[in-house]
Coordinates of C-alpha atoms and ligand atoms in Angstrom, one line a residue:
M10 CA -0.1 0.4 0.6
N11 CA 0.9 3.6 -0.3
Y12 CA 0.2 6.1 2.2
K13 CA 0.3 9.8 0.8
K14 CA -1.6 11.4 4.1
I15 CA -2.1 10.1 7.7
C16 CA -3.4 11.1 11.4
V17 CA -1.6 10.5 14.7
I18 CA -3.9 11.1 17.3
G19 CA -1.8 11.6 21.2
L20 CA 1.0 14.1 20.6
G21 CA 2.9 12.5 23.4
Y22 CA 6.4 11.6 24.1
I23 CA 5.0 8.4 21.4
G24 CA 3.0 10.3 19.2
L25 CA 5.0 13.3 18.5
P26 CA 8.1 11.3 18.0
T27 CA 6.0 9.0 15.3
A28 CA 4.1 11.7 13.0
S29 CA 7.5 13.6 13.3
T30 CA 9.5 10.9 12.0
F31 CA 7.0 9.6 9.4
A32 CA 6.8 13.5 8.4
M33 CA 10.7 13.8 7.5
Q34 CA 9.8 10.7 5.3
D35 CA 7.8 13.5 3.6
L36 CA 4.5 11.9 3.8
D37 CA 1.2 14.9 5.1
V38 CA 0.1 14.4 8.7
L39 CA -2.2 15.6 10.9
G40 CA -1.3 15.8 14.8
V41 CA -4.5 15.0 16.9
D42 CA -4.8 16.4 20.7
I43 CA -7.3 17.0 21.8
N44 CA -5.5 18.9 24.8
P45 CA -6.1 22.5 22.3
S46 CA -2.7 24.3 24.4
I47 CA -0.4 21.3 22.9
I48 CA -2.0 22.6 19.3
A49 CA -0.6 25.4 19.4
T50 CA 2.4 25.4 20.4
L51 CA 2.9 22.6 18.0
N52 CA 1.5 25.2 15.4
R53 CA 3.7 27.7 16.1
G54 CA 6.3 25.8 16.4
E55 CA 7.1 25.1 19.8
I56 CA 7.0 21.5 21.2
H57 CA 5.9 20.7 24.5
I58 CA 7.5 17.5 25.3
H59 CA 12.1 17.4 26.2
E60 CA 13.0 14.1 23.4
P61 CA 16.9 14.0 22.5
G62 CA 16.8 16.1 18.5
L63 CA 13.1 16.2 18.6
R64 CA 12.5 19.7 18.3
E65 CA 14.8 19.7 15.2
I66 CA 13.4 17.5 13.4
F67 CA 9.7 18.6 14.4
N68 CA 10.8 22.1 13.1
T69 CA 11.8 20.4 10.1
A70 CA 8.8 19.3 9.4
I71 CA 7.1 22.3 10.1
Q72 CA 9.5 24.1 7.7
A73 CA 8.3 21.5 4.7
G74 CA 5.0 22.2 5.8
K75 CA 5.0 18.2 6.3
F76 CA 3.0 18.3 10.1
R77 CA -0.3 20.1 11.2
A78 CA -1.3 20.2 14.8
A79 CA -5.1 20.1 14.9
T80 CA -8.6 19.1 17.9
S81 CA -10.8 16.8 15.4
P82 CA -9.0 14.3 13.2
E83 CA -9.5 13.8 9.3
E84 CA -9.1 12.0 6.3
A85 CA -6.9 10.2 6.4
D86 CA -5.0 6.8 3.8
A87 CA -4.2 6.3 8.2
F88 CA -5.2 6.9 11.5
I89 CA -1.8 5.2 14.2
I90 CA -4.1 5.9 17.8
A91 CA -1.4 6.5 20.7
V92 CA -2.9 7.9 23.8
P93 CA -2.5 7.4 27.1
T94 CA -4.0 3.9 29.0
P95 CA -3.1 4.8 32.5
F96 CA -5.2 3.5 35.9
R97 CA -9.0 4.4 36.9
D98 CA -8.3 6.3 40.4
H99 CA -10.4 5.0 42.8
Q100 CA -11.9 2.0 40.6
F101 CA -10.5 -1.4 41.9
G102 CA -10.4 -5.3 40.4
E103 CA -11.2 -7.9 42.8
Y104 CA -10.4 -11.5 42.8
Q105 CA -10.4 -13.2 46.2
G106 CA -10.5 -11.3 48.6
K107 CA -6.3 -9.6 46.4
Q108 CA -6.8 -5.6 44.9
F109 CA -5.6 -5.3 41.4
K110 CA -5.9 -2.1 39.5
L111 CA -8.4 -2.1 36.1
A112 CA -7.1 0.6 33.0
D113 CA -8.4 3.3 31.9
M114 CA -8.9 2.7 28.0
T115 CA -11.0 6.1 27.9
A116 CA -8.5 7.8 25.5
V117 CA -8.3 4.8 23.2
I118 CA -12.4 5.3 23.0
S119 CA -12.3 8.5 22.9
A120 CA -9.4 8.5 19.9
A121 CA -11.6 5.1 17.9
E122 CA -14.7 7.6 17.9
S123 CA -13.1 10.6 16.7
I124 CA -11.3 8.8 14.2
L125 CA -16.1 7.3 12.6
P126 CA -16.9 10.3 11.3
V127 CA -13.7 10.4 8.7
L128 CA -12.9 6.4 8.4
R129 CA -12.7 5.4 4.6
E130 CA -13.6 2.0 2.6
G131 CA -9.5 1.2 2.3
N132 CA -8.0 2.9 5.0
L133 CA -5.6 1.8 8.1
V134 CA -5.8 2.0 11.7
I135 CA -2.7 1.1 14.7
L136 CA -3.3 1.1 18.3
E137 CA 0.3 1.5 20.0
S138 CA -0.8 2.5 23.4
T139 CA -0.3 -0.2 25.6
S140 CA -3.8 -2.2 26.1
P141 CA -4.8 -5.5 28.0
P142 CA -5.0 -8.1 25.4
R143 CA -7.8 -8.8 23.1
T144 CA -8.2 -4.6 23.4
T145 CA -7.9 -4.1 19.3
V146 CA -10.3 -7.0 18.1
D147 CA -13.1 -7.3 21.6
L148 CA -13.1 -3.1 22.3
L149 CA -11.3 -0.9 19.4
A150 CA -12.7 -3.0 16.3
P151 CA -17.1 -2.6 17.4
I152 CA -16.0 1.3 17.8
L153 CA -15.0 1.7 14.8
E154 CA -17.7 -1.0 13.3
R155 CA -20.2 1.4 13.9
S156 CA -18.9 3.4 10.9
G157 CA -21.0 0.9 9.1
L158 CA -17.5 -0.8 7.6
K159 CA -16.3 -4.4 8.8
A160 CA -12.9 -4.4 10.1
G161 CA -10.0 -6.4 7.7
I162 CA -12.5 -6.3 4.9
D163 CA -13.3 -3.2 5.0
F164 CA -10.7 -0.9 6.5
H165 CA -7.7 -2.8 7.7
L166 CA -6.7 -3.0 12.0
C167 CA -4.1 -3.6 14.1
Y168 CA -2.6 -3.8 17.5
S169 CA 1.3 -2.3 17.0
P170 CA 3.6 -1.7 20.5
E171 CA 5.4 1.4 21.2
R172 CA 9.1 -0.1 22.8
V173 CA 11.2 2.5 23.0
L174 CA 12.7 4.1 25.6
P175 CA 13.1 7.8 26.8
G176 CA 15.7 9.3 25.5
Q177 CA 16.9 7.5 22.9
I178 CA 13.1 7.8 21.1
L179 CA 14.3 8.7 18.2
R180 CA 17.0 6.0 17.1
E181 CA 14.4 3.5 19.4
L182 CA 11.5 4.3 16.4
I183 CA 14.3 3.9 13.9
E184 CA 16.4 0.7 14.6
N185 CA 13.9 -1.2 17.1
A186 CA 12.5 -4.1 15.5
R187 CA 9.0 -3.8 15.2
V188 CA 6.0 -5.5 16.4
I189 CA 2.9 -5.8 14.3
G190 CA -0.3 -7.3 14.8
G191 CA -3.2 -8.0 12.6
I192 CA -6.4 -8.6 13.0
T193 CA -6.2 -10.5 9.1
P194 CA -3.0 -10.9 7.6
E195 CA -4.2 -8.8 4.9
S196 CA -3.7 -6.3 8.4
A197 CA -1.1 -7.4 9.2
Q198 CA 1.0 -6.6 5.7
A199 CA -1.2 -3.1 5.7
G200 CA 0.8 -1.7 8.8
F201 CA 3.6 -2.9 7.6
D202 CA 3.8 -1.3 4.5
L203 CA 2.8 1.5 6.9
Y204 CA 6.2 1.2 9.5
S205 CA 8.6 0.4 6.2
V206 CA 8.6 3.8 6.1
F207 CA 11.3 4.1 8.2
V208 CA 11.4 1.1 10.5
K209 CA 15.3 -0.3 9.9
G210 CA 14.8 -2.9 12.4
K211 CA 13.3 -6.6 11.7
I212 CA 9.2 -6.2 11.7
I213 CA 7.3 -9.4 12.4
K214 CA 4.0 -9.8 10.9
T215 CA 1.2 -12.0 13.6
D216 CA -1.7 -11.3 15.2
S217 CA -3.4 -8.4 17.0
T218 CA -3.4 -10.5 20.2
T219 CA -0.2 -11.2 20.0
A220 CA 1.3 -8.0 19.8
E221 CA -0.8 -6.7 22.5
M222 CA 0.7 -9.6 25.2
V223 CA 4.2 -9.6 23.9
K224 CA 4.7 -5.7 24.7
L225 CA 3.0 -6.6 28.4
M226 CA 4.5 -9.9 28.3
E227 CA 8.5 -7.9 27.2
N228 CA 7.5 -5.6 30.7
T229 CA 6.2 -8.5 33.2
Y230 CA 9.0 -10.5 32.5
R231 CA 10.9 -7.7 33.5
D232 CA 8.5 -6.5 36.8
V233 CA 8.8 -10.3 37.9
N234 CA 12.6 -10.2 38.0
I235 CA 13.7 -6.7 39.5
A236 CA 11.6 -8.4 42.2
I237 CA 13.4 -12.1 42.1
A238 CA 15.8 -9.8 43.2
N239 CA 14.8 -7.7 45.6
E240 CA 13.4 -10.4 47.2
F241 CA 17.3 -12.2 47.0
S242 CA 17.9 -8.4 48.9
R243 CA 15.9 -9.6 51.3
L244 CA 17.4 -12.9 51.8
A245 CA 21.1 -11.8 51.6
E246 CA 20.1 -9.3 54.5
K247 CA 18.5 -12.4 56.6
F248 CA 21.6 -14.5 56.3
S249 CA 24.4 -12.2 56.3
V250 CA 25.1 -12.0 53.2
D251 CA 26.6 -9.4 50.7
V252 CA 23.5 -9.9 48.0
W253 CA 25.9 -7.9 45.7
E254 CA 28.8 -10.3 45.6
A255 CA 26.7 -13.2 45.5
I256 CA 24.9 -11.9 41.9
S257 CA 28.1 -11.0 40.5
I258 CA 29.2 -15.2 41.2
A259 CA 26.1 -16.5 40.3
N260 CA 26.3 -14.1 36.7
L261 CA 29.2 -16.2 35.9
H262 CA 27.3 -18.9 34.9
P263 CA 26.5 -18.9 31.6
R264 CA 22.8 -18.8 32.1
V265 CA 22.3 -16.8 34.8
K266 CA 21.4 -12.5 35.0
I267 CA 20.3 -11.5 37.8
L268 CA 19.4 -8.4 37.7
S269 CA 19.8 -5.9 40.6
P270 CA 18.0 -5.1 43.5
G271 CA 16.7 -1.4 44.5
P272 CA 14.4 0.8 46.0
G273 CA 11.2 -0.6 43.9
V274 CA 10.6 -0.6 40.5
G275 CA 9.3 2.8 38.6
G276 CA 7.8 4.5 35.9
H277 CA 4.3 4.3 32.9
C278 CA 5.3 0.9 32.0
I279 CA 6.9 -1.6 34.5
S280 CA 5.1 -0.7 37.6
V281 CA 2.5 -0.8 35.4
D282 CA 2.0 -3.1 32.0
P283 CA 1.6 -6.5 34.7
W284 CA -1.6 -5.0 36.2
F285 CA -3.1 -5.8 33.0
F286 CA -2.4 -8.8 33.1
V287 CA -3.7 -9.5 35.9
E288 CA -6.7 -7.2 35.2
T289 CA -8.0 -9.5 32.8
A290 CA -6.5 -13.0 34.2
P291 CA -6.3 -12.9 38.2
E292 CA -7.0 -16.4 38.3
I293 CA -4.3 -17.8 36.1
T294 CA -1.5 -14.9 37.0
P295 CA -0.3 -16.0 41.4
L296 CA 3.0 -15.0 39.8
I297 CA 3.1 -11.7 38.1
Y298 CA 0.4 -10.9 41.0
Q299 CA 3.5 -11.0 43.3
S300 CA 6.5 -9.3 41.6
R301 CA 4.4 -6.3 41.3
Q302 CA 3.4 -6.7 45.6
V303 CA 6.8 -7.0 46.3
N304 CA 8.3 -5.0 43.8
D305 CA 6.3 -2.0 45.4
S306 CA 6.6 -3.4 49.5
Q307 CA 9.9 -2.3 48.9
P308 CA 10.1 1.2 50.1
A309 CA 8.8 -0.2 52.5
F310 CA 11.5 -2.3 53.3
V311 CA 14.4 0.5 52.6
V312 CA 12.5 3.0 55.4
R313 CA 13.0 -0.2 57.5
M314 CA 17.0 -0.2 56.5
V315 CA 17.0 3.4 57.2
Q316 CA 15.4 3.1 60.9
R317 CA 18.0 -0.5 61.2
A318 CA 20.8 3.5 61.0
L319 CA 19.3 5.0 62.3
G320 CA 17.1 4.4 64.8
D321 CA 13.7 6.5 66.0
L322 CA 13.0 8.7 62.7
N323 CA 11.1 11.3 64.8
G324 CA 12.8 14.5 63.9
K325 CA 15.8 13.3 62.6
Q326 CA 16.9 15.2 59.4
I327 CA 17.7 12.9 56.3
A328 CA 19.6 14.4 52.7
A329 CA 17.4 12.7 50.2
L330 CA 19.8 12.4 46.7
G331 CA 17.2 11.1 44.0
L332 CA 13.5 11.4 42.8
A333 CA 13.4 10.0 40.0
Y334 CA 12.1 6.5 38.3
K335 CA 15.7 5.8 37.6
P336 CA 19.4 6.9 36.8
D337 CA 19.6 9.7 34.8
V338 CA 16.0 11.1 33.7
D339 CA 14.1 13.5 35.2
D340 CA 10.8 11.1 34.8
L341 CA 9.2 11.1 38.6
R342 CA 5.9 9.0 38.4
E343 CA 5.4 5.9 40.1
S344 CA 9.2 7.1 41.3
P345 CA 9.6 4.6 44.2
A346 CA 12.5 7.4 45.4
V347 CA 8.9 9.0 46.2
E348 CA 7.2 7.2 47.9
V349 CA 10.5 6.7 50.5
V350 CA 10.2 10.1 52.2
H351 CA 6.6 9.8 51.5
L352 CA 6.9 7.1 53.8
L353 CA 10.3 8.8 56.1
Q354 CA 7.5 11.8 57.2
S355 CA 5.6 9.3 58.6
Q356 CA 7.1 7.7 60.6
G357 CA 8.5 11.8 61.8
A358 CA 11.7 12.3 59.5
R359 CA 12.5 15.0 58.2
V360 CA 13.7 15.0 54.6
L361 CA 15.6 17.3 52.4
A362 CA 14.8 16.1 49.0
W363 CA 18.1 16.3 46.1
E364 CA 17.3 16.2 43.2
P365 CA 18.6 17.8 40.3
F366 CA 16.7 16.6 37.3
K367 CA 13.8 18.7 38.5
P368 CA 15.1 20.4 41.4
D369 CA 12.1 22.3 41.0
A370 CA 10.1 19.1 41.1
K371 CA 7.0 20.5 43.5
L372 CA 5.5 16.7 45.5
P373 CA 2.4 17.8 48.2
G374 CA 5.2 17.2 51.1
V375 CA 7.9 16.7 49.7
S376 CA 10.3 19.4 51.4
M377 CA 13.3 20.2 48.1
A378 CA 16.5 21.6 48.5
N379 CA 17.9 23.9 45.8
S380 CA 21.4 22.5 45.8
L381 CA 23.0 19.2 47.5
E382 CA 24.8 21.9 49.2
E383 CA 22.1 22.6 50.8
T384 CA 20.5 18.5 51.5
L385 CA 23.4 17.5 52.2
Q386 CA 24.0 20.7 55.1
N387 CA 22.2 19.1 58.3
A388 CA 21.5 16.3 57.5
D389 CA 21.9 13.3 60.6
A390 CA 22.1 10.7 57.3
V391 CA 22.6 10.6 53.7
L392 CA 20.2 8.8 51.5
L393 CA 21.3 7.6 47.7
L394 CA 17.6 6.9 45.7
V395 CA 18.6 7.2 42.9
S396 CA 21.8 6.2 40.9
H397 CA 22.1 9.1 38.2
T398 CA 25.9 9.4 37.3
E399 CA 26.9 12.6 39.4
F400 CA 25.1 10.5 43.0
K401 CA 28.1 8.4 41.6
K402 CA 31.0 10.4 41.2
I403 CA 30.1 12.3 44.7
E404 CA 34.0 11.7 46.6
P405 CA 32.8 10.4 50.3
D406 CA 36.0 12.7 52.2
Q407 CA 35.0 16.0 50.0
I408 CA 31.6 15.2 50.7
S409 CA 31.9 15.2 54.4
G410 CA 32.4 18.5 55.9
K411 CA 29.3 19.9 54.2
T412 CA 27.3 17.2 56.4
R413 CA 27.2 16.2 59.7
A414 CA 25.8 12.9 59.0
R415 CA 28.4 10.1 59.3
I416 CA 25.9 6.8 58.2
A417 CA 25.0 7.0 54.5
I418 CA 23.0 5.1 53.2
D419 CA 23.1 3.1 50.0
T420 CA 19.6 2.2 47.9
V421 CA 21.0 1.5 44.1
N422 CA 24.7 -0.3 45.4
G423 CA 26.2 3.3 43.9
W424 CA 29.0 3.9 46.3
D425 CA 31.4 2.7 47.4
S426 CA 32.1 0.6 50.9
K427 CA 35.4 1.0 51.4
S428 CA 35.7 4.6 51.0
W429 CA 33.1 6.3 52.4
Q430 CA 33.7 4.3 56.2
D431 CA 37.7 5.6 55.0
A432 CA 36.4 8.6 55.4
G433 CA 34.5 7.9 58.0
F434 CA 31.2 7.4 57.9
K435 CA 29.0 4.1 58.5
I436 CA 27.5 2.3 55.8
V437 CA 24.5 1.1 55.0
K438 CA 23.7 -0.9 51.6
I439 CA 20.9 -2.3 50.8
G440 CA 21.2 -5.9 50.5
V441 CA 24.3 -5.9 52.0
G442 CA 24.0 -8.5 55.9
K443 CA 27.7 -8.9 57.0
Ligands
SAJ526 N1 15.0 -1.5 38.1 C1 15.5 -2.3 39.2 N2 16.6 -2.7 38.9 C2 17.2 -3.1 37.0 C3 16.7 -3.0 36.4 C4 15.6 -1.6 36.2 O1 15.2 -1.9 39.5 O2 17.6 -4.2 37.5 C5 14.1 -0.8 38.4 C6 14.9 0.9 37.3 O3 15.6 1.9 38.8 C7 12.6 2.1 37.6 C8 11.9 0.7 37.0 O4 12.7 -0.7 37.0 O5 12.1 2.1 38.8 C9 11.9 0.3 35.1 O6 12.7 1.1 34.6 P1 14.1 0.2 33.4 O7 14.7 0.4 32.8 O8 13.7 -1.2 33.5 O9 12.5 0.5 31.6 P2 11.8 2.0 31.7 O10 10.4 1.8 32.6 O11 12.6 2.7 31.5 O12 11.3 1.1 29.8 C10 10.5 -0.6 29.7 C11 11.8 -1.2 29.8 N3 11.5 -1.6 28.8 C12 11.9 -3.4 29.6 O13 12.9 -3.2 29.2 C13 11.7 -5.0 29.0 C14 11.4 0.1 26.9 O14 12.7 -1.1 26.8 C15 9.8 0.1 27.2 O15 9.9 0.7 26.4 C16 9.1 0.8 27.8 O16 9.4 0.0 30.1 C17 8.0 0.8 27.5 O17 7.1 2.0 27.4 O18 7.1 -0.3 27.7

């Protein structure tokens, strides 16, 4: 198939890079978002999200007249839906006394409904949003068929998940392997033809439910593997072992690759996606459910570690280094570091947080410092929560004069214990019971 004009619905951190990348390939792209201020920003030639290299290609696309933004779709050859699928705010599922979170598919439903008036015979519709299995056939197809056109017969319908890493989106969009799940083989072929425009990685055609499962399996696999690493950190403390030493030895085995324990699992993907399996099949997902429980309870494990190091936390001043959900990013969504801060405060501790990637973050109940020095000044303990490169480079003998703290607590294995001890600190590290 030959595509001239496409419509990308949802201009967030996946939709906008995808739209811009297509526009760079000479397609006419209409970007659609329900937020009028995003549309105004884009039509002014500015962008509202931070992603390396995006500004440059977006500017090129705008100047070439290949990208426009609007609040509703127009007729096009293909429609790509890239809207958020968060959790429902106050509604939970329950199975045999176990509560689980539920996906909020409202944005996918509205995006599909917005296409209805402009859907034409021969069109291609692709869903990219992470979704529970069978969403494409059970939720999306029936909505689109309200147009009077039949999915898989009159128009093509696919699921193709985004699998890119923030910070490297533009490169990974092009280079990563891409899975295209069609509700018919002809739909998969139509999706293949569209993405062949720019994808250099392998494009694999399959059915839509397989493609939905692939995405969820990737992130669930990672969540379960981090959960076992976190559980190993608890076991190591119990048996007076250094989990980091044990992991490095175990990983010498050719078929073992244990991940790293830490303060928990955050971000908008790995801590979210496994719930889409639990929600749709709670009776056969005890392992996935339990892994989520282990990772979600890791911040409380960190707080017990801090309590063991400091005793009663009431009135203690703690310098918290890092709030992001992982190293060297400015994203605080679902961050376990933020959860640790909240839990410490609920125990009476006074926490001053320093997040160099988002120094002006406004989080309810969290006091932010303006510099590392300010965090350290009156601290009783220094708590490393995120393995930012600049934190790993901290020289303990250089900061020992800037703080009265003599206890350093490392939840991410970012610091060398010996150099902290040599500088006069007692160091407590996650998973180290020696
Ligand atoms: N983490 C650990 N221990 C580890 C590795 C990670 O505790 O050994 C923690 C991190 O600190 C962080 C969380 O897990 O809190 C998730 O970080 P991550 O780097 O594993 O993943 P994300 O959420 O940034 O991106 C993932 C990626 N998926 C996989 O690696 C399987 C990415 O390719 C996906 O595109 C993205 O989810 C997504 O959008 O689904």
